[in-house]
mmCIF file of C-alpha atoms in Angstrom:
data_model
loop_
_atom_site.group_PDB
_atom_site.id
_atom_site.type_symbol
_atom_site.label_atom_id
_atom_site.label_comp_id
_atom_site.label_asym_id
_atom_site.label_seq_id
_atom_site.Cartn_x
_atom_site.Cartn_y
_atom_site.Cartn_z
ATOM 1 C CA MET A 5 104.830 -19.518 32.044
ATOM 2 C CA LYS A 6 105.607 -21.759 28.925
ATOM 3 C CA LYS A 7 103.882 -25.024 28.717
ATOM 4 C CA LYS A 8 107.080 -27.037 28.936
ATOM 5 C CA THR A 9 107.674 -25.371 32.507
ATOM 6 C CA GLN A 10 104.485 -26.009 33.627
ATOM 7 C CA ALA A 11 104.578 -29.601 32.603
ATOM 8 C CA ILE A 12 108.024 -29.710 34.618
ATOM 9 C CA ILE A 13 106.403 -28.416 37.528
ATOM 10 C CA ALA A 14 103.382 -30.575 37.566
ATOM 11 C CA LEU A 15 105.897 -33.604 37.170
ATOM 12 C CA ILE A 16 108.040 -32.752 40.124
ATOM 13 C CA GLY A 17 104.757 -32.223 42.277
ATOM 14 C CA SER A 18 103.403 -35.267 41.320
ATOM 15 C CA PHE A 19 106.534 -37.515 42.258
ATOM 16 C CA LEU A 20 106.737 -35.703 45.555
ATOM 17 C CA VAL A 21 103.094 -36.582 45.865
ATOM 18 C CA LEU A 22 103.892 -40.601 45.003
ATOM 19 C CA SER A 23 107.054 -40.315 47.204
ATOM 20 C CA VAL A 24 105.205 -39.125 50.363
ATOM 21 C CA GLY A 25 102.854 -41.974 49.450
ATOM 22 C CA LEU A 26 105.280 -44.826 49.266
ATOM 23 C CA PHE A 27 107.063 -43.427 52.014
ATOM 24 C CA ARG A 28 104.103 -43.524 54.383
ATOM 25 C CA ILE A 29 103.140 -47.315 52.810
ATOM 26 C CA LEU A 30 106.794 -48.860 53.043
ATOM 27 C CA THR A 31 107.613 -47.026 56.442
ATOM 28 C CA GLU A 32 104.890 -46.930 59.065
ATOM 29 C CA SER A 33 106.561 -43.652 60.437
ATOM 30 C CA LEU A 34 104.186 -41.013 59.857
ATOM 31 C CA THR A 35 101.355 -42.408 61.950
ATOM 32 C CA SER A 36 98.963 -38.880 61.951
ATOM 33 C CA THR A 37 98.443 -40.029 58.191
ATOM 34 C CA PRO A 38 95.906 -42.617 57.619
ATOM 35 C CA LEU A 39 97.097 -45.543 55.532
ATOM 36 C CA PHE A 40 93.701 -44.864 53.048
ATOM 37 C CA VAL A 41 95.555 -41.289 52.330
ATOM 38 C CA ALA A 42 98.794 -42.970 51.689
ATOM 39 C CA TYR A 43 97.201 -45.118 49.105
ATOM 40 C CA VAL A 44 95.692 -42.227 47.513
ATOM 41 C CA PHE A 45 98.488 -40.040 47.549
ATOM 42 C CA THR A 46 100.211 -43.296 45.726
ATOM 43 C CA VAL A 47 97.763 -43.839 43.165
ATOM 44 C CA ALA A 48 97.049 -40.070 42.170
ATOM 45 C CA GLY A 49 100.909 -39.602 42.205
ATOM 46 C CA LEU A 50 101.383 -42.135 40.038
ATOM 47 C CA MET A 51 98.716 -41.202 37.734
ATOM 48 C CA GLY A 52 100.394 -37.644 37.565
ATOM 49 C CA VAL A 53 103.944 -38.738 37.298
ATOM 50 C CA ILE A 54 102.564 -41.153 34.036
ATOM 51 C CA ILE A 55 100.074 -38.251 32.576
ATOM 52 C CA ASN A 56 102.606 -35.512 33.032
ATOM 53 C CA GLY A 57 105.363 -37.096 31.610
ATOM 54 C CA ILE A 58 103.442 -37.962 28.593
ATOM 55 C CA VAL A 59 102.249 -34.427 28.152
ATOM 56 C CA LEU A 60 106.425 -33.596 28.745
ATOM 57 C CA ARG A 61 107.431 -36.033 26.014
ATOM 58 C CA LYS A 62 104.698 -34.664 23.532
ATOM 59 C CA LEU A 63 105.952 -30.882 24.341
ATOM 60 C CA GLN A 64 109.355 -31.992 23.706
ATOM 61 C CA THR A 65 108.490 -33.485 20.453
ATOM 62 C CA ASN A 66 106.674 -30.954 18.876
ATOM 63 C CA GLU A 67 109.468 -28.360 19.446
#
């Protein structure tokens, strides 16, 4: 698998984790998930989106 494909998949996965965390925080509909876990998902997802975005940008400029 190419590095660019890996970076895109990681970026999408991080965005999904961020979305689940924000969804739980903003709407309190997922009561099975503790609020602490939602904050962890949000922080980890945000870090992943930022880092994977930087990696993807570096890969595109190197081509």
